[in-house]
mmCIF file with all atom_site columns, C-alpha atoms in Angstrom:
data_model
loop_
_atom_site.group_PDB
_atom_site.id
_atom_site.type_symbol
_atom_site.label_atom_id
_atom_site.label_alt_id
_atom_site.label_comp_id
_atom_site.label_asym_id
_atom_site.label_entity_id
_atom_site.label_seq_id
_atom_site.pdbx_PDB_ins_code
_atom_site.Cartn_x
_atom_site.Cartn_y
_atom_site.Cartn_z
_atom_site.occupancy
_atom_site.B_iso_or_equiv
_atom_site.pdbx_formal_charge
_atom_site.auth_seq_id
_atom_site.auth_comp_id
_atom_site.auth_asym_id
_atom_site.auth_atom_id
_atom_site.pdbx_PDB_model_num
ATOM 1   C CA . UNK S 1 1   ? -0.111  -0.101  0.187   1.00 0.00 ? 25  UNK S CA 1
ATOM 2   C CA . UNK S 1 2   ? 1.263   3.698   -0.667  1.00 0.00 ? 26  UNK S CA 1
ATOM 3   C CA . UNK S 1 3   ? 1.832   5.922   1.732   1.00 0.00 ? 27  UNK S CA 1
ATOM 4   C CA . UNK S 1 4   ? -0.303  8.583   2.826   1.00 0.00 ? 28  UNK S CA 1
ATOM 5   C CA . UNK S 1 5   ? 2.335   10.917  1.844   1.00 0.00 ? 29  UNK S CA 1
ATOM 6   C CA . UNK S 1 6   ? 2.518   9.391   -1.544  1.00 0.00 ? 30  UNK S CA 1
ATOM 7   C CA . UNK S 1 7   ? -1.042  9.381   -1.982  1.00 0.00 ? 31  UNK S CA 1
ATOM 8   C CA . UNK S 1 8   ? -0.996  13.558  -0.754  1.00 0.00 ? 32  UNK S CA 1
ATOM 9   C CA . UNK S 1 9   ? 1.571   14.014  -3.531  1.00 0.00 ? 33  UNK S CA 1
ATOM 10  C CA . UNK S 1 10  ? -0.659  12.261  -5.903  1.00 0.00 ? 34  UNK S CA 1
ATOM 11  C CA . UNK S 1 11  ? -3.514  14.398  -5.227  1.00 0.00 ? 35  UNK S CA 1
ATOM 12  C CA . UNK S 1 12  ? -1.454  17.433  -5.187  1.00 0.00 ? 36  UNK S CA 1
ATOM 13  C CA . UNK S 1 13  ? -0.247  16.581  -8.643  1.00 0.00 ? 37  UNK S CA 1
ATOM 14  C CA . UNK S 1 14  ? -3.962  16.327  -10.158 1.00 0.00 ? 38  UNK S CA 1
ATOM 15  C CA . UNK S 1 15  ? -4.920  12.955  -9.398  1.00 0.00 ? 39  UNK S CA 1
ATOM 16  C CA . UNK S 1 16  ? -8.674  12.926  -9.027  1.00 0.00 ? 40  UNK S CA 1
ATOM 17  C CA . UNK S 1 17  ? -10.767 10.522  -6.869  1.00 0.00 ? 41  UNK S CA 1
ATOM 18  C CA . UNK S 1 18  ? -14.298 9.286   -8.104  1.00 0.00 ? 42  UNK S CA 1
ATOM 19  C CA . UNK S 1 19  ? -15.111 6.678   -5.173  1.00 0.00 ? 43  UNK S CA 1
ATOM 20  C CA . UNK S 1 20  ? -15.866 3.161   -5.776  1.00 0.00 ? 44  UNK S CA 1
ATOM 21  C CA . UNK S 1 21  ? -16.353 -0.004  -4.145  1.00 0.00 ? 45  UNK S CA 1
ATOM 22  C CA . UNK S 1 22  ? -13.009 -1.370  -3.107  1.00 0.00 ? 46  UNK S CA 1
ATOM 23  C CA . UNK S 1 23  ? -11.055 1.908   -2.931  1.00 0.00 ? 47  UNK S CA 1
ATOM 24  C CA . UNK S 1 24  ? -8.892  2.051   0.170   1.00 0.00 ? 48  UNK S CA 1
ATOM 25  C CA . UNK S 1 25  ? -8.723  5.680   2.087   1.00 0.00 ? 49  UNK S CA 1
ATOM 26  C CA . UNK S 1 26  ? -8.100  7.191   5.252   1.00 0.00 ? 50  UNK S CA 1
ATOM 27  C CA . UNK S 1 27  ? -9.534  10.144  6.665   1.00 0.00 ? 51  UNK S CA 1
ATOM 28  C CA . UNK S 1 28  ? -7.191  13.392  6.183   1.00 0.00 ? 52  UNK S CA 1
ATOM 29  C CA . UNK S 1 29  ? -7.789  14.813  10.170  1.00 0.00 ? 53  UNK S CA 1
ATOM 30  C CA . UNK S 1 30  ? -7.485  11.307  11.656  1.00 0.00 ? 54  UNK S CA 1
ATOM 31  C CA . UNK S 1 31  ? -4.227  10.735  9.652   1.00 0.00 ? 55  UNK S CA 1
ATOM 32  C CA . UNK S 1 32  ? -1.410  11.502  12.101  1.00 0.00 ? 56  UNK S CA 1
ATOM 33  C CA . UNK S 1 33  ? 1.791   11.770  10.907  1.00 0.00 ? 57  UNK S CA 1
ATOM 34  C CA . UNK S 1 34  ? 3.324   9.839   13.803  1.00 0.00 ? 58  UNK S CA 1
ATOM 35  C CA . UNK S 1 35  ? 1.053   7.206   13.852  1.00 0.00 ? 59  UNK S CA 1
ATOM 36  C CA . UNK S 1 36  ? -0.158  4.405   11.032  1.00 0.00 ? 60  UNK S CA 1
ATOM 37  C CA . UNK S 1 37  ? -3.404  5.719   10.084  1.00 0.00 ? 61  UNK S CA 1
ATOM 38  C CA . UNK S 1 38  ? -6.534  3.773   9.769   1.00 0.00 ? 62  UNK S CA 1
ATOM 39  C CA . UNK S 1 39  ? -7.236  2.648   6.403   1.00 0.00 ? 63  UNK S CA 1
ATOM 40  C CA . UNK S 1 40  ? -10.950 2.156   5.590   1.00 0.00 ? 64  UNK S CA 1
ATOM 41  C CA . UNK S 1 41  ? -12.174 0.294   2.248   1.00 0.00 ? 65  UNK S CA 1
ATOM 42  C CA . UNK S 1 42  ? -15.281 1.521   0.745   1.00 0.00 ? 66  UNK S CA 1
ATOM 43  C CA . UNK S 1 43  ? -17.869 -1.654  0.472   1.00 0.00 ? 67  UNK S CA 1
ATOM 44  C CA . UNK S 1 44  ? -21.349 -1.718  -0.038  1.00 0.00 ? 68  UNK S CA 1
ATOM 45  C CA . UNK S 1 45  ? -21.577 -3.940  3.513   1.00 0.00 ? 69  UNK S CA 1
ATOM 46  C CA . UNK S 1 46  ? -19.965 -1.069  5.677   1.00 0.00 ? 70  UNK S CA 1
ATOM 47  C CA . UNK S 1 47  ? -18.958 2.234   3.947   1.00 0.00 ? 71  UNK S CA 1
ATOM 48  C CA . UNK S 1 48  ? -20.701 3.118   0.619   1.00 0.00 ? 72  UNK S CA 1
ATOM 49  C CA . UNK S 1 49  ? -20.189 6.148   -1.396  1.00 0.00 ? 73  UNK S CA 1
ATOM 50  C CA . UNK S 1 50  ? -23.249 8.251   -1.530  1.00 0.00 ? 74  UNK S CA 1
ATOM 51  C CA . UNK S 1 51  ? -23.149 10.921  -5.059  1.00 0.00 ? 75  UNK S CA 1
ATOM 52  C CA . UNK S 1 52  ? -25.146 13.997  -4.741  1.00 0.00 ? 76  UNK S CA 1
ATOM 53  C CA . UNK S 1 53  ? -25.168 16.871  -6.679  1.00 0.00 ? 77  UNK S CA 1
ATOM 54  C CA . UNK S 1 54  ? -23.395 18.767  -3.979  1.00 0.00 ? 78  UNK S CA 1
ATOM 55  C CA . UNK S 1 55  ? -20.849 16.191  -3.369  1.00 0.00 ? 79  UNK S CA 1
ATOM 56  C CA . UNK S 1 56  ? -20.027 12.679  -2.546  1.00 0.00 ? 80  UNK S CA 1
ATOM 57  C CA . UNK S 1 57  ? -20.458 11.675  1.317   1.00 0.00 ? 81  UNK S CA 1
ATOM 58  C CA . UNK S 1 58  ? -18.955 8.148   2.353   1.00 0.00 ? 82  UNK S CA 1
ATOM 59  C CA . UNK S 1 59  ? -21.507 6.902   4.687   1.00 0.00 ? 83  UNK S CA 1
ATOM 60  C CA . UNK S 1 60  ? -20.253 4.335   7.477   1.00 0.00 ? 84  UNK S CA 1
ATOM 61  C CA . UNK S 1 61  ? -23.066 1.646   7.829   1.00 0.00 ? 85  UNK S CA 1
ATOM 62  C CA . UNK S 1 62  ? -23.066 0.327   11.405  1.00 0.00 ? 86  UNK S CA 1
ATOM 63  C CA . UNK S 1 63  ? -19.788 1.327   12.430  1.00 0.00 ? 87  UNK S CA 1
ATOM 64  C CA . UNK S 1 64  ? -20.283 1.299   16.448  1.00 0.00 ? 88  UNK S CA 1
ATOM 65  C CA . UNK S 1 65  ? -16.383 1.466   17.148  1.00 0.00 ? 89  UNK S CA 1
ATOM 66  C CA . UNK S 1 66  ? -16.461 5.067   15.125  1.00 0.00 ? 90  UNK S CA 1
ATOM 67  C CA . UNK S 1 67  ? -18.472 8.184   16.154  1.00 0.00 ? 91  UNK S CA 1
ATOM 68  C CA . UNK S 1 68  ? -18.519 8.681   12.241  1.00 0.00 ? 92  UNK S CA 1
ATOM 69  C CA . UNK S 1 69  ? -22.197 8.473   10.302  1.00 0.00 ? 93  UNK S CA 1
ATOM 70  C CA . UNK S 1 70  ? -20.335 9.700   6.820   1.00 0.00 ? 94  UNK S CA 1
ATOM 71  C CA . UNK S 1 71  ? -17.566 12.212  6.004   1.00 0.00 ? 95  UNK S CA 1
ATOM 72  C CA . UNK S 1 72  ? -17.208 14.341  3.094   1.00 0.00 ? 96  UNK S CA 1
ATOM 73  C CA . UNK S 1 73  ? -14.985 12.539  0.301   1.00 0.00 ? 97  UNK S CA 1
ATOM 74  C CA . UNK S 1 74  ? -13.299 15.792  -0.068  1.00 0.00 ? 98  UNK S CA 1
ATOM 75  C CA . UNK S 1 75  ? -11.902 15.177  3.807   1.00 0.00 ? 99  UNK S CA 1
ATOM 76  C CA . UNK S 1 76  ? -10.654 11.739  2.785   1.00 0.00 ? 100 UNK S CA 1
ATOM 77  C CA . UNK S 1 77  ? -7.376  10.893  1.165   1.00 0.00 ? 101 UNK S CA 1
ATOM 78  C CA . UNK S 1 78  ? -7.338  8.196   -1.616  1.00 0.00 ? 102 UNK S CA 1
ATOM 79  C CA . UNK S 1 79  ? -4.915  5.289   -1.499  1.00 0.00 ? 103 UNK S CA 1
ATOM 80  C CA . UNK S 1 80  ? -4.912  3.899   -5.077  1.00 0.00 ? 104 UNK S CA 1
ATOM 81  C CA . UNK S 1 81  ? -3.886  0.110   -5.348  1.00 0.00 ? 105 UNK S CA 1
ATOM 82  C CA . UNK S 1 82  ? -1.445  -1.137  -7.555  1.00 0.00 ? 106 UNK S CA 1
ATOM 83  C CA . UNK S 1 83  ? -3.982  -2.274  -10.339 1.00 0.00 ? 107 UNK S CA 1
ATOM 84  C CA . UNK S 1 84  ? -5.531  1.225   -10.246 1.00 0.00 ? 108 UNK S CA 1
ATOM 85  C CA . UNK S 1 85  ? -2.246  2.709   -10.697 1.00 0.00 ? 109 UNK S CA 1
ATOM 86  C CA . UNK S 1 86  ? -1.434  0.580   -13.803 1.00 0.00 ? 110 UNK S CA 1
ATOM 87  C CA . UNK S 1 87  ? -4.373  1.918   -15.472 1.00 0.00 ? 111 UNK S CA 1
ATOM 88  C CA . UNK S 1 88  ? -3.863  5.552   -14.796 1.00 0.00 ? 112 UNK S CA 1
ATOM 89  C CA . UNK S 1 89  ? -0.841  4.963   -16.253 1.00 0.00 ? 113 UNK S CA 1
ATOM 90  C CA . UNK S 1 90  ? -2.145  3.169   -19.850 1.00 0.00 ? 114 UNK S CA 1
ATOM 91  C CA . UNK S 1 91  ? -0.084  3.233   -22.312 1.00 0.00 ? 115 UNK S CA 1
ATOM 92  C CA . UNK S 1 92  ? 2.923   5.092   -20.954 1.00 0.00 ? 116 UNK S CA 1
ATOM 93  C CA . UNK S 1 93  ? 3.722   1.993   -18.731 1.00 0.00 ? 117 UNK S CA 1
ATOM 94  C CA . UNK S 1 94  ? 5.899   -0.151  -20.256 1.00 0.00 ? 118 UNK S CA 1
ATOM 95  C CA . UNK S 1 95  ? 7.028   -3.007  -17.392 1.00 0.00 ? 119 UNK S CA 1
ATOM 96  C CA . UNK S 1 96  ? 7.596   -3.840  -13.684 1.00 0.00 ? 120 UNK S CA 1
ATOM 97  C CA . UNK S 1 97  ? 10.469  -5.413  -12.785 1.00 0.00 ? 121 UNK S CA 1
ATOM 98  C CA . UNK S 1 98  ? 11.545  -7.126  -9.571  1.00 0.00 ? 122 UNK S CA 1
ATOM 99  C CA . UNK S 1 99  ? 15.221  -5.896  -9.122  1.00 0.00 ? 123 UNK S CA 1
ATOM 100 C CA . UNK S 1 100 ? 17.414  -8.842  -7.355  1.00 0.00 ? 124 UNK S CA 1
ATOM 101 C CA . UNK S 1 101 ? 20.943  -9.183  -6.583  1.00 0.00 ? 125 UNK S CA 1
ATOM 102 C CA . UNK S 1 102 ? 22.558  -12.587 -5.057  1.00 0.00 ? 126 UNK S CA 1
ATOM 103 C CA . UNK S 1 103 ? 18.917  -13.193 -4.128  1.00 0.00 ? 127 UNK S CA 1
ATOM 104 C CA . UNK S 1 104 ? 18.613  -9.974  -1.971  1.00 0.00 ? 128 UNK S CA 1
ATOM 105 C CA . UNK S 1 105 ? 15.408  -7.481  -2.613  1.00 0.00 ? 129 UNK S CA 1
ATOM 106 C CA . UNK S 1 106 ? 16.690  -4.472  -4.260  1.00 0.00 ? 130 UNK S CA 1
ATOM 107 C CA . UNK S 1 107 ? 13.235  -2.798  -5.250  1.00 0.00 ? 131 UNK S CA 1
ATOM 108 C CA . UNK S 1 108 ? 10.728  -2.604  -8.260  1.00 0.00 ? 132 UNK S CA 1
ATOM 109 C CA . UNK S 1 109 ? 11.343  -0.643  -10.978 1.00 0.00 ? 133 UNK S CA 1
ATOM 110 C CA . UNK S 1 110 ? 8.734   0.741   -13.288 1.00 0.00 ? 134 UNK S CA 1
ATOM 111 C CA . UNK S 1 111 ? 10.139  1.545   -16.926 1.00 0.00 ? 135 UNK S CA 1
ATOM 112 C CA . UNK S 1 112 ? 7.617   4.381   -18.977 1.00 0.00 ? 136 UNK S CA 1
ATOM 113 C CA . UNK S 1 113 ? 7.417   4.736   -22.398 1.00 0.00 ? 137 UNK S CA 1
ATOM 114 C CA . UNK S 1 114 ? 9.706   8.231   -23.441 1.00 0.00 ? 138 UNK S CA 1
ATOM 115 C CA . UNK S 1 115 ? 7.336   11.429  -24.255 1.00 0.00 ? 139 UNK S CA 1
ATOM 116 C CA . UNK S 1 116 ? 9.409   11.884  -27.126 1.00 0.00 ? 140 UNK S CA 1
ATOM 117 C CA . UNK S 1 117 ? 11.859  10.140  -29.831 1.00 0.00 ? 141 UNK S CA 1
ATOM 118 C CA . UNK S 1 118 ? 14.534  12.453  -28.131 1.00 0.00 ? 142 UNK S CA 1
ATOM 119 C CA . UNK S 1 119 ? 13.649  11.147  -24.845 1.00 0.00 ? 143 UNK S CA 1
ATOM 120 C CA . UNK S 1 120 ? 15.113  7.798   -23.205 1.00 0.00 ? 144 UNK S CA 1
ATOM 121 C CA . UNK S 1 121 ? 12.892  5.670   -21.021 1.00 0.00 ? 145 UNK S CA 1
ATOM 122 C CA . UNK S 1 122 ? 11.776  6.640   -17.569 1.00 0.00 ? 146 UNK S CA 1
ATOM 123 C CA . UNK S 1 123 ? 12.578  4.460   -15.040 1.00 0.00 ? 147 UNK S CA 1
ATOM 124 C CA . UNK S 1 124 ? 10.956  4.845   -10.983 1.00 0.00 ? 148 UNK S CA 1
ATOM 125 C CA . UNK S 1 125 ? 12.301  2.737   -8.348  1.00 0.00 ? 149 UNK S CA 1
ATOM 126 C CA . UNK S 1 126 ? 10.786  1.555   -5.123  1.00 0.00 ? 150 UNK S CA 1
ATOM 127 C CA . UNK S 1 127 ? 10.980  -0.728  -2.189  1.00 0.00 ? 151 UNK S CA 1
ATOM 128 C CA . UNK S 1 128 ? 7.233   -2.373  -3.158  1.00 0.00 ? 152 UNK S CA 1
ATOM 129 C CA . UNK S 1 129 ? 5.388   -2.182  -6.661  1.00 0.00 ? 153 UNK S CA 1
ATOM 130 C CA . UNK S 1 130 ? 2.828   0.376   -5.699  1.00 0.00 ? 154 UNK S CA 1
ATOM 131 C CA . UNK S 1 131 ? 5.398   2.557   -4.415  1.00 0.00 ? 155 UNK S CA 1
ATOM 132 C CA . UNK S 1 132 ? 6.890   2.309   -8.030  1.00 0.00 ? 156 UNK S CA 1
ATOM 133 C CA . UNK S 1 133 ? 3.779   2.562   -9.680  1.00 0.00 ? 157 UNK S CA 1
ATOM 134 C CA . UNK S 1 134 ? 2.671   5.960   -7.601  1.00 0.00 ? 158 UNK S CA 1
ATOM 135 C CA . UNK S 1 135 ? 6.208   7.235   -8.527  1.00 0.00 ? 159 UNK S CA 1
ATOM 136 C CA . UNK S 1 136 ? 6.117   6.766   -12.155 1.00 0.00 ? 160 UNK S CA 1
ATOM 137 C CA . UNK S 1 137 ? 2.245   7.983   -12.029 1.00 0.00 ? 161 UNK S CA 1
ATOM 138 C CA . UNK S 1 138 ? 3.553   11.475  -10.229 1.00 0.00 ? 162 UNK S CA 1
ATOM 139 C CA . UNK S 1 139 ? 6.468   11.799  -13.136 1.00 0.00 ? 163 UNK S CA 1
ATOM 140 C CA . UNK S 1 140 ? 3.571   11.208  -15.693 1.00 0.00 ? 164 UNK S CA 1
ATOM 141 C CA . UNK S 1 141 ? 1.061   13.583  -14.519 1.00 0.00 ? 165 UNK S CA 1
ATOM 142 C CA . UNK S 1 142 ? 4.083   16.129  -13.930 1.00 0.00 ? 166 UNK S CA 1
ATOM 143 C CA . UNK S 1 143 ? 4.697   15.950  -17.641 1.00 0.00 ? 167 UNK S CA 1
ATOM 144 C CA . UNK S 1 144 ? 1.326   15.630  -18.961 1.00 0.00 ? 168 UNK S CA 1
ATOM 145 C CA . UNK S 1 145 ? 0.638   19.270  -17.130 1.00 0.00 ? 169 UNK S CA 1
ATOM 146 C CA . UNK S 1 146 ? 4.005   20.722  -17.838 1.00 0.00 ? 170 UNK S CA 1
ATOM 147 C CA . UNK S 1 147 ? 3.989   23.137  -20.777 1.00 0.00 ? 171 UNK S CA 1
ATOM 148 C CA . UNK S 1 148 ? 8.211   22.254  -22.065 1.00 0.00 ? 172 UNK S CA 1
ATOM 149 C CA . UNK S 1 149 ? 9.586   25.554  -23.823 1.00 0.00 ? 173 UNK S CA 1
ATOM 150 C CA . UNK S 1 150 ? 10.171  24.984  -27.308 1.00 0.00 ? 174 UNK S CA 1
ATOM 151 C CA . UNK S 1 151 ? 13.469  23.153  -29.114 1.00 0.00 ? 175 UNK S CA 1
#
């Protein structure tokens, strides 16, 4: 699972969330930097996304341990899964490889297609696959939103 910090960076880079069943999230004001946050998963049984013209509310159904009935989706931070990150990368994604040396785990590398014929493939490395995909998506979003100066 990606970190809260990495999820925040993705959101700041422009990634938007339409809550759906199976999505993981944290409630922002409950995500303490010093502790592992409580991660919730949207499910038709326990936490449902209710879409209204005024915004999306995440309804906590029958949760007795929480004093939450609902929370605005704007107050929640999406933690995209590996499959969602792969889908978001789309055709830019070339591969994911597990890097090892002498049977020791070195990390995961995501390779992205070059944006132009003058560019080289981009490599994004992290300790786990989801984080590598998320770092690649950050770079992809940044490149997509940046206006490069003409050559």
